[in-house]
Amino acid sequence: MDKWKDNKAWFLVLPVFILVAFSAIIPLMTVVNYSLQDIFGPGQRVFVGTEWFQEVLSDKRLHDALWRQFLFSGLVLLIEMPLGILIALMMPKKGWAASVSLVLIALPLLIPWNVIGTIWIIFTRPDIGLFGAAINSLGTAFDHTARSSDAWITLMLMEVWHWTPLVVLLAYAGLRAIPEAYFQAAKIDGASTWATFWYIQLPKMRGVLTIALLLRFMDSFLIYAEPFVLTGGGPGNATTFLSIYLVKIAVGQFDLGPAAAFSLVYFLIILLFSWLFYQVLQNVGKGEKA
Amino acid sequence: MNLEWMAWTIPTAIFFSVIVLMLISMTIWQILSPTIERRGFLPLSTTRGDRLFIGLLGSAYIHLAWIGLTDLTLWLGLGIAIVWMVIVMRWG
């Protein structure tokens, strides 16, 4: 075959390969090595086999954190994906209004993650925060540091405010890339707004929505900085997500072995779900073309 | 080169060597006879590489389930994983 004759293109891939090796593959190998040993310090380690995996897999607190994490990511996707598409559909298509709305929509994405947490701490404070004070003036005692339901509401609001813009931007880009001819054809056929959306816009957005879904799932599943700053995992353990619990084990207690085993389980969960989402979204509607 | 910070052990070294060998042999196989996408018992069309990925991911979960749910020796889990791997590669 011809493509094997000229292999110079492989050199262009080399920098990425080296970068990935140093940023992902070598650290991952180190984590695998750590997960089978009890590490006391540099050069002091004992091989313990699968002991850490047994410990981690039977850890009740980890199970709780895992369900909490699934609930959080599930809610995030259920709210952000439809909301993002809806906003993208309502945005102006061209002219200065389109530019202005794009900039306004993208603003939350520019704020560093730990600052987001701080902003929302102040925003939801019952005494000086606009949101907290407003809710309290209605007669409901709102306090995200004391009630777990309030902590969840605050976290969800923060997450939706912070990350829906990403879905909007991707969906908007997907919508703008649809040729005008499709809409003209739909108009001639007398298609309703809903039919146009369901049979033209949504299928044409499949690629960008796949990326949006994967990014939002992975990011929300790995969330750390925002709940750490906002609630610190509390009240109690109400918002202790997987990464917060992981950091407690690894940095707080310096149990590198269990933390490494935990990280690998975490990694495998993300790998499985990302792959499943990818497969589902790539195969949706494929049968219709035939 | 001092690799002490990576905390290598013999079992993990063997594990990664096997993975690397798999990737190398899959590459050579691909050059000698390129894969054809097909559909087996899995609910999707797969290439040889896809089936390797599914097989490895499944093996990882089989091992985790074995450790989490039983107290038996892990070699049995490894045996099941190898059988799973062969089934996926051949009929997947």
mmCIF file of N, CA, C and O in Angstrom, chain A residues 1 3-4 25-30 32-34 36-37 39 41-45 47 50 53-54 57-58 264-265 268-273 275 279 283 286, chain B residues 3-13 15-16 20 27 30-31 34 37 43-45 50 53-54 57 60-61 63-65 67-72 74:
data_model
loop_
_atom_site.group_PDB
_atom_site.id
_atom_site.type_symbol
_atom_site.label_atom_id
_atom_site.label_comp_id
_atom_site.label_asym_id
_atom_site.label_seq_id
_atom_site.Cartn_x
_atom_site.Cartn_y
_atom_site.Cartn_z
ATOM 1 N N MET A 1 0.826 -1.207 0.000
ATOM 2 C CA MET A 1 0.000 0.000 0.000
ATOM 3 C C MET A 1 0.859 1.255 0.000
ATOM 4 O O MET A 1 1.904 1.291 0.615
ATOM 5 N N LYS A 3 0.495 4.164 1.399
ATOM 6 C CA LYS A 3 0.665 5.001 2.587
ATOM 7 C C LYS A 3 1.837 4.559 3.447
ATOM 8 O O LYS A 3 2.295 5.309 4.291
ATOM 9 N N TRP A 4 2.328 3.374 3.237
ATOM 10 C CA TRP A 4 3.479 2.948 4.041
ATOM 11 C C TRP A 4 4.802 3.386 3.424
ATOM 12 O O TRP A 4 5.838 3.244 4.023
ATOM 13 N N ILE A 25 1.181 9.296 30.329
ATOM 14 C CA ILE A 25 1.511 7.864 30.396
ATOM 15 C C ILE A 25 2.474 7.556 31.549
ATOM 16 O O ILE A 25 2.223 6.645 32.344
ATOM 17 N N ILE A 26 3.550 8.334 31.669
ATOM 18 C CA ILE A 26 4.516 8.063 32.746
ATOM 19 C C ILE A 26 3.881 8.272 34.134
ATOM 20 O O ILE A 26 4.025 7.421 35.011
ATOM 21 N N PRO A 27 3.139 9.391 34.353
ATOM 22 C CA PRO A 27 2.451 9.501 35.652
ATOM 23 C C PRO A 27 1.482 8.349 35.921
ATOM 24 O O PRO A 27 1.404 7.856 37.045
ATOM 25 N N LEU A 28 0.778 7.913 34.871
ATOM 26 C CA LEU A 28 -0.176 6.807 35.052
ATOM 27 C C LEU A 28 0.548 5.522 35.454
ATOM 28 O O LEU A 28 0.105 4.803 36.357
ATOM 29 N N MET A 29 1.699 5.271 34.804
ATOM 30 C CA MET A 29 2.486 4.083 35.173
ATOM 31 C C MET A 29 2.939 4.193 36.630
ATOM 32 O O MET A 29 2.901 3.204 37.376
ATOM 33 N N THR A 30 3.341 5.393 37.041
ATOM 34 C CA THR A 30 3.787 5.581 38.427
ATOM 35 C C THR A 30 2.645 5.299 39.393
ATOM 36 O O THR A 30 2.838 4.663 40.435
ATOM 37 N N VAL A 32 0.136 3.292 38.892
ATOM 38 C CA VAL A 32 -0.054 1.837 38.934
ATOM 39 C C VAL A 32 0.980 1.217 39.877
ATOM 40 O O VAL A 32 0.655 0.361 40.711
ATOM 41 N N ASN A 33 2.234 1.666 39.774
ATOM 42 C CA ASN A 33 3.276 1.137 40.667
ATOM 43 C C ASN A 33 2.956 1.426 42.137
ATOM 44 O O ASN A 33 3.105 0.569 42.998
ATOM 45 N N TYR A 34 2.501 2.649 42.404
ATOM 46 C CA TYR A 34 2.182 3.053 43.787
ATOM 47 C C TYR A 34 1.037 2.214 44.359
ATOM 48 O O TYR A 34 1.010 1.913 45.543
ATOM 49 N N LEU A 36 0.283 -0.740 44.295
ATOM 50 C CA LEU A 36 0.556 -2.084 44.801
ATOM 51 C C LEU A 36 1.551 -2.066 45.952
ATOM 52 O O LEU A 36 2.038 -3.114 46.370
ATOM 53 N N GLN A 37 1.883 -0.857 46.446
ATOM 54 C CA GLN A 37 2.924 -0.796 47.472
ATOM 55 C C GLN A 37 2.528 0.114 48.624
ATOM 56 O O GLN A 37 1.686 0.995 48.475
ATOM 57 N N ILE A 39 3.996 2.985 50.576
ATOM 58 C CA ILE A 39 5.108 3.918 50.405
ATOM 59 C C ILE A 39 5.319 4.681 51.724
ATOM 60 O O ILE A 39 4.410 5.361 52.200
ATOM 61 N N GLY A 41 8.389 6.539 52.240
ATOM 62 C CA GLY A 41 9.168 7.718 51.865
ATOM 63 C C GLY A 41 10.043 7.339 50.698
ATOM 64 O O GLY A 41 9.924 6.223 50.181
ATOM 65 N N PRO A 42 10.919 8.253 50.247
ATOM 66 C CA PRO A 42 11.775 7.937 49.110
ATOM 67 C C PRO A 42 12.621 6.690 49.387
ATOM 68 O O PRO A 42 13.336 6.622 50.383
ATOM 69 N N GLY A 43 12.508 5.687 48.547
ATOM 70 C CA GLY A 43 13.317 4.474 48.690
ATOM 71 C C GLY A 43 12.790 3.481 49.715
ATOM 72 O O GLY A 43 13.290 2.378 49.821
ATOM 73 N N GLN A 44 11.763 3.883 50.494
ATOM 74 C CA GLN A 44 11.229 2.967 51.513
ATOM 75 C C GLN A 44 9.839 2.527 51.115
ATOM 76 O O GLN A 44 8.877 3.298 51.244
ATOM 77 N N ARG A 45 9.743 1.321 50.621
ATOM 78 C CA ARG A 45 8.435 0.845 50.169
ATOM 79 C C ARG A 45 8.351 -0.667 50.279
ATOM 80 O O ARG A 45 9.361 -1.356 50.214
ATOM 81 N N PHE A 47 6.016 -4.094 48.957
ATOM 82 C CA PHE A 47 5.008 -4.599 48.025
ATOM 83 C C PHE A 47 3.862 -5.243 48.818
ATOM 84 O O PHE A 47 4.102 -6.092 49.671
ATOM 85 N N THR A 50 -2.657 -6.725 46.180
ATOM 86 C CA THR A 50 -3.922 -6.037 45.896
ATOM 87 C C THR A 50 -4.612 -5.528 47.163
ATOM 88 O O THR A 50 -5.793 -5.219 47.144
ATOM 89 N N PHE A 53 -6.444 -2.209 46.860
ATOM 90 C CA PHE A 53 -7.665 -2.321 46.049
ATOM 91 C C PHE A 53 -8.795 -2.918 46.874
ATOM 92 O O PHE A 53 -9.940 -2.478 46.794
ATOM 93 N N GLN A 54 -8.460 -3.940 47.680
ATOM 94 C CA GLN A 54 -9.489 -4.534 48.540
ATOM 95 C C GLN A 54 -10.025 -3.488 49.512
ATOM 96 O O GLN A 54 -11.237 -3.373 49.719
ATOM 97 N N LEU A 57 -12.107 -0.814 47.564
ATOM 98 C CA LEU A 57 -13.372 -1.308 46.998
ATOM 99 C C LEU A 57 -14.412 -1.612 48.074
ATOM 100 O O LEU A 57 -15.601 -1.660 47.791
ATOM 101 N N SER A 58 -13.958 -1.824 49.330
ATOM 102 C CA SER A 58 -14.940 -2.098 50.381
ATOM 103 C C SER A 58 -15.139 -0.888 51.292
ATOM 104 O O SER A 58 -15.718 -1.006 52.358
ATOM 105 N N LEU A 264 -6.939 4.750 40.233
ATOM 106 C CA LEU A 264 -7.076 3.843 39.088
ATOM 107 C C LEU A 264 -8.531 3.423 38.889
ATOM 108 O O LEU A 264 -9.017 3.359 37.761
ATOM 109 N N VAL A 265 -9.226 3.157 39.990
ATOM 110 C CA VAL A 265 -10.652 2.818 39.891
ATOM 111 C C VAL A 265 -11.414 3.989 39.265
ATOM 112 O O VAL A 265 -12.222 3.823 38.337
ATOM 113 N N LEU A 268 -10.741 4.239 35.608
ATOM 114 C CA LEU A 268 -11.457 3.217 34.833
ATOM 115 C C LEU A 268 -12.932 3.579 34.664
ATOM 116 O O LEU A 268 -13.518 3.321 33.612
ATOM 117 N N ILE A 269 -13.526 4.172 35.698
ATOM 118 C CA ILE A 269 -14.931 4.580 35.591
ATOM 119 C C ILE A 269 -15.076 5.638 34.497
ATOM 120 O O ILE A 269 -15.945 5.557 33.629
ATOM 121 N N ILE A 270 -14.187 6.642 34.533
ATOM 122 C CA ILE A 270 -14.259 7.718 33.540
ATOM 123 C C ILE A 270 -14.018 7.166 32.139
ATOM 124 O O ILE A 270 -14.719 7.519 31.179
ATOM 125 N N LEU A 271 -13.046 6.266 32.025
ATOM 126 C CA LEU A 271 -12.737 5.667 30.731
ATOM 127 C C LEU A 271 -13.961 4.944 30.176
ATOM 128 O O LEU A 271 -14.342 5.123 29.019
ATOM 129 N N LEU A 272 -14.613 4.146 31.014
ATOM 130 C CA LEU A 272 -15.774 3.369 30.573
ATOM 131 C C LEU A 272 -16.910 4.280 30.120
ATOM 132 O O LEU A 272 -17.470 4.102 29.033
ATOM 133 N N PHE A 273 -17.227 5.284 30.940
ATOM 134 C CA PHE A 273 -18.367 6.120 30.607
ATOM 135 C C PHE A 273 -18.096 6.998 29.394
ATOM 136 O O PHE A 273 -18.966 7.206 28.554
ATOM 137 N N TRP A 275 -16.181 6.285 26.933
ATOM 138 C CA TRP A 275 -16.246 5.396 25.770
ATOM 139 C C TRP A 275 -17.694 5.079 25.413
ATOM 140 O O TRP A 275 -18.076 5.118 24.243
ATOM 141 N N GLN A 279 -19.541 6.054 21.941
ATOM 142 C CA GLN A 279 -20.129 5.042 21.063
ATOM 143 C C GLN A 279 -21.592 5.336 20.787
ATOM 144 O O GLN A 279 -22.037 5.273 19.646
ATOM 145 N N ASN A 283 -23.200 6.370 17.120
ATOM 146 C CA ASN A 283 -24.064 5.403 16.445
ATOM 147 C C ASN A 283 -25.526 5.824 16.394
ATOM 148 O O ASN A 283 -26.305 5.185 15.690
ATOM 149 N N LYS A 286 -27.535 6.295 12.916
ATOM 150 C CA LYS A 286 -26.809 5.709 11.802
ATOM 151 C C LYS A 286 -27.710 4.829 10.944
ATOM 152 O O LYS A 286 -27.561 4.765 9.753
ATOM 153 N N LEU B 3 15.260 5.714 38.214
ATOM 154 C CA LEU B 3 13.808 5.585 38.126
ATOM 155 C C LEU B 3 13.183 5.226 39.472
ATOM 156 O O LEU B 3 12.055 4.757 39.538
ATOM 157 N N GLU B 4 13.927 5.446 40.548
ATOM 158 C CA GLU B 4 13.424 5.094 41.867
ATOM 159 C C GLU B 4 12.102 5.808 42.177
ATOM 160 O O GLU B 4 11.196 5.230 42.776
ATOM 161 N N TRP B 5 11.960 7.058 41.702
ATOM 162 C CA TRP B 5 10.745 7.818 42.003
ATOM 163 C C TRP B 5 9.512 7.162 41.387
ATOM 164 O O TRP B 5 8.395 7.393 41.845
ATOM 165 N N MET B 6 9.697 6.362 40.349
ATOM 166 C CA MET B 6 8.536 5.706 39.758
ATOM 167 C C MET B 6 8.155 4.438 40.521
ATOM 168 O O MET B 6 7.110 3.834 40.237
ATOM 169 N N ALA B 7 8.988 4.051 41.481
ATOM 170 C CA ALA B 7 8.687 2.916 42.377
ATOM 171 C C ALA B 7 8.335 1.641 41.617
ATOM 172 O O ALA B 7 7.292 1.038 41.850
ATOM 173 N N TRP B 8 9.199 1.239 40.680
ATOM 174 C CA TRP B 8 8.914 0.051 39.871
ATOM 175 C C TRP B 8 8.947 -1.224 40.706
ATOM 176 O O TRP B 8 9.731 -1.349 41.643
ATOM 177 N N THR B 9 8.074 -2.163 40.344
ATOM 178 C CA THR B 9 8.135 -3.499 40.936
ATOM 179 C C THR B 9 8.129 -4.498 39.777
ATOM 180 O O THR B 9 7.761 -4.141 38.647
ATOM 181 N N ILE B 10 8.523 -5.730 40.050
ATOM 182 C CA ILE B 10 8.568 -6.744 38.988
ATOM 183 C C ILE B 10 7.169 -6.971 38.379
ATOM 184 O O ILE B 10 7.023 -6.945 37.157
ATOM 185 N N PRO B 11 6.107 -7.168 39.203
ATOM 186 C CA PRO B 11 4.781 -7.407 38.599
ATOM 187 C C PRO B 11 4.318 -6.271 37.695
ATOM 188 O O PRO B 11 3.795 -6.526 36.604
ATOM 189 N N THR B 12 4.516 -5.011 38.125
ATOM 190 C CA THR B 12 4.041 -3.910 37.276
ATOM 191 C C THR B 12 4.899 -3.803 36.014
ATOM 192 O O THR B 12 4.388 -3.449 34.944
ATOM 193 N N ALA B 13 6.197 -4.100 36.140
ATOM 194 C CA ALA B 13 7.065 -4.072 34.958
ATOM 195 C C ALA B 13 6.605 -5.110 33.948
ATOM 196 O O ALA B 13 6.517 -4.829 32.744
ATOM 197 N N PHE B 15 3.564 -6.333 33.718
ATOM 198 C CA PHE B 15 2.255 -5.861 33.237
ATOM 199 C C PHE B 15 2.426 -4.877 32.072
ATOM 200 O O PHE B 15 1.842 -5.055 31.003
ATOM 201 N N PHE B 16 3.275 -3.858 32.273
ATOM 202 C CA PHE B 16 3.422 -2.856 31.217
ATOM 203 C C PHE B 16 4.160 -3.412 30.011
ATOM 204 O O PHE B 16 3.877 -3.033 28.875
ATOM 205 N N VAL B 20 2.827 -3.202 26.200
ATOM 206 C CA VAL B 20 3.638 -2.675 25.098
ATOM 207 C C VAL B 20 3.795 -3.739 24.005
ATOM 208 O O VAL B 20 3.642 -3.436 22.812
ATOM 209 N N THR B 27 0.346 -3.603 15.947
ATOM 210 C CA THR B 27 0.806 -2.736 14.859
ATOM 211 C C THR B 27 1.355 -3.568 13.703
ATOM 212 O O THR B 27 1.018 -3.331 12.536
ATOM 213 N N GLN B 30 -1.370 -5.259 11.926
ATOM 214 C CA GLN B 30 -2.115 -4.305 11.111
ATOM 215 C C GLN B 30 -1.390 -4.030 9.793
ATOM 216 O O GLN B 30 -2.008 -3.912 8.738
ATOM 217 N N ILE B 31 -0.040 -3.932 9.855
ATOM 218 C CA ILE B 31 0.736 -3.667 8.639
ATOM 219 C C ILE B 31 0.645 -4.885 7.705
ATOM 220 O O ILE B 31 0.448 -4.745 6.495
ATOM 221 N N PRO B 34 -4.228 -5.530 7.120
ATOM 222 C CA PRO B 34 -5.062 -4.479 7.715
ATOM 223 C C PRO B 34 -6.430 -5.009 8.144
ATOM 224 O O PRO B 34 -6.994 -5.876 7.473
ATOM 225 N N GLU B 37 -13.429 -3.690 9.414
ATOM 226 C CA GLU B 37 -14.440 -3.460 10.437
ATOM 227 C C GLU B 37 -15.572 -4.473 10.250
ATOM 228 O O GLU B 37 -16.035 -4.699 9.130
ATOM 229 N N PRO B 43 -22.749 -5.066 20.305
ATOM 230 C CA PRO B 43 -23.770 -4.308 19.578
ATOM 231 C C PRO B 43 -23.195 -3.150 18.749
ATOM 232 O O PRO B 43 -23.824 -2.121 18.613
ATOM 233 N N LEU B 44 -21.989 -3.287 18.216
ATOM 234 C CA LEU B 44 -21.426 -2.222 17.384
ATOM 235 C C LEU B 44 -20.362 -2.805 16.450
ATOM 236 O O LEU B 44 -19.806 -3.876 16.735
ATOM 237 N N SER B 45 -20.118 -2.085 15.348
ATOM 238 C CA SER B 45 -19.066 -2.528 14.436
ATOM 239 C C SER B 45 -17.716 -2.195 15.039
ATOM 240 O O SER B 45 -17.512 -1.093 15.536
ATOM 241 N N ASP B 50 -10.342 -1.778 18.242
ATOM 242 C CA ASP B 50 -11.504 -1.540 19.111
ATOM 243 C C ASP B 50 -11.710 -2.722 20.042
ATOM 244 O O ASP B 50 -11.962 -2.561 21.239
ATOM 245 N N PHE B 53 -9.235 -2.839 22.816
ATOM 246 C CA PHE B 53 -9.578 -1.864 23.849
ATOM 247 C C PHE B 53 -10.713 -2.385 24.724
ATOM 248 O O PHE B 53 -10.635 -2.363 25.959
ATOM 249 N N ILE B 54 -11.779 -2.899 24.071
ATOM 250 C CA ILE B 54 -12.924 -3.424 24.827
ATOM 251 C C ILE B 54 -12.476 -4.591 25.703
ATOM 252 O O ILE B 54 -12.852 -4.699 26.875
ATOM 253 N N LEU B 57 -10.370 -3.170 28.670
ATOM 254 C CA LEU B 57 -11.218 -2.464 29.634
ATOM 255 C C LEU B 57 -12.060 -3.467 30.415
ATOM 256 O O LEU B 57 -12.164 -3.383 31.649
ATOM 257 N N ALA B 60 -9.964 -5.228 32.980
ATOM 258 C CA ALA B 60 -9.727 -4.406 34.173
ATOM 259 C C ALA B 60 -10.907 -4.508 35.124
ATOM 260 O O ALA B 60 -10.743 -4.682 36.343
ATOM 261 N N TYR B 61 -12.136 -4.436 34.559
ATOM 262 C CA TYR B 61 -13.325 -4.524 35.404
ATOM 263 C C TYR B 61 -13.500 -5.926 35.994
ATOM 264 O O TYR B 61 -13.959 -6.072 37.121
ATOM 265 N N HIS B 63 -11.086 -7.885 36.864
ATOM 266 C CA HIS B 63 -10.157 -7.950 37.997
ATOM 267 C C HIS B 63 -10.692 -7.192 39.211
ATOM 268 O O HIS B 63 -10.617 -7.663 40.339
ATOM 269 N N LEU B 64 -11.243 -5.993 38.940
ATOM 270 C CA LEU B 64 -11.791 -5.200 40.056
ATOM 271 C C LEU B 64 -12.937 -5.950 40.732
ATOM 272 O O LEU B 64 -13.009 -6.013 41.963
ATOM 273 N N ALA B 65 -13.820 -6.524 39.921
ATOM 274 C CA ALA B 65 -14.954 -7.267 40.480
ATOM 275 C C ALA B 65 -14.435 -8.454 41.284
ATOM 276 O O ALA B 65 -14.947 -8.752 42.376
ATOM 277 N N ILE B 67 -11.560 -8.769 42.852
ATOM 278 C CA ILE B 67 -10.985 -8.309 44.123
ATOM 279 C C ILE B 67 -12.078 -7.842 45.078
ATOM 280 O O ILE B 67 -12.059 -8.137 46.265
ATOM 281 N N GLY B 68 -13.062 -7.107 44.517
ATOM 282 C CA GLY B 68 -14.093 -6.513 45.357
ATOM 283 C C GLY B 68 -15.092 -7.529 45.888
ATOM 284 O O GLY B 68 -15.612 -7.373 46.995
ATOM 285 N N LEU B 69 -15.391 -8.567 45.102
ATOM 286 C CA LEU B 69 -16.490 -9.456 45.459
ATOM 287 C C LEU B 69 -16.056 -10.806 46.018
ATOM 288 O O LEU B 69 -16.845 -11.473 46.670
ATOM 289 N N THR B 70 -14.828 -11.230 45.729
ATOM 290 C CA THR B 70 -14.412 -12.547 46.219
ATOM 291 C C THR B 70 -13.112 -12.449 47.017
ATOM 292 O O THR B 70 -12.421 -11.439 46.949
ATOM 293 N N ASP B 71 -12.808 -13.493 47.739
ATOM 294 C CA ASP B 71 -11.537 -13.578 48.451
ATOM 295 C C ASP B 71 -10.619 -14.617 47.812
ATOM 296 O O ASP B 71 -9.584 -14.977 48.361
ATOM 297 N N LEU B 72 -11.039 -15.135 46.654
ATOM 298 C CA LEU B 72 -10.262 -16.183 45.985
ATOM 299 C C LEU B 72 -9.013 -15.589 45.337
ATOM 300 O O LEU B 72 -8.885 -14.370 45.205
ATOM 301 N N LEU B 74 -6.312 -14.221 42.783
ATOM 302 C CA LEU B 74 -6.510 -13.354 41.625
ATOM 303 C C LEU B 74 -6.171 -14.065 40.317
ATOM 304 O O LEU B 74 -6.586 -13.639 39.241
#
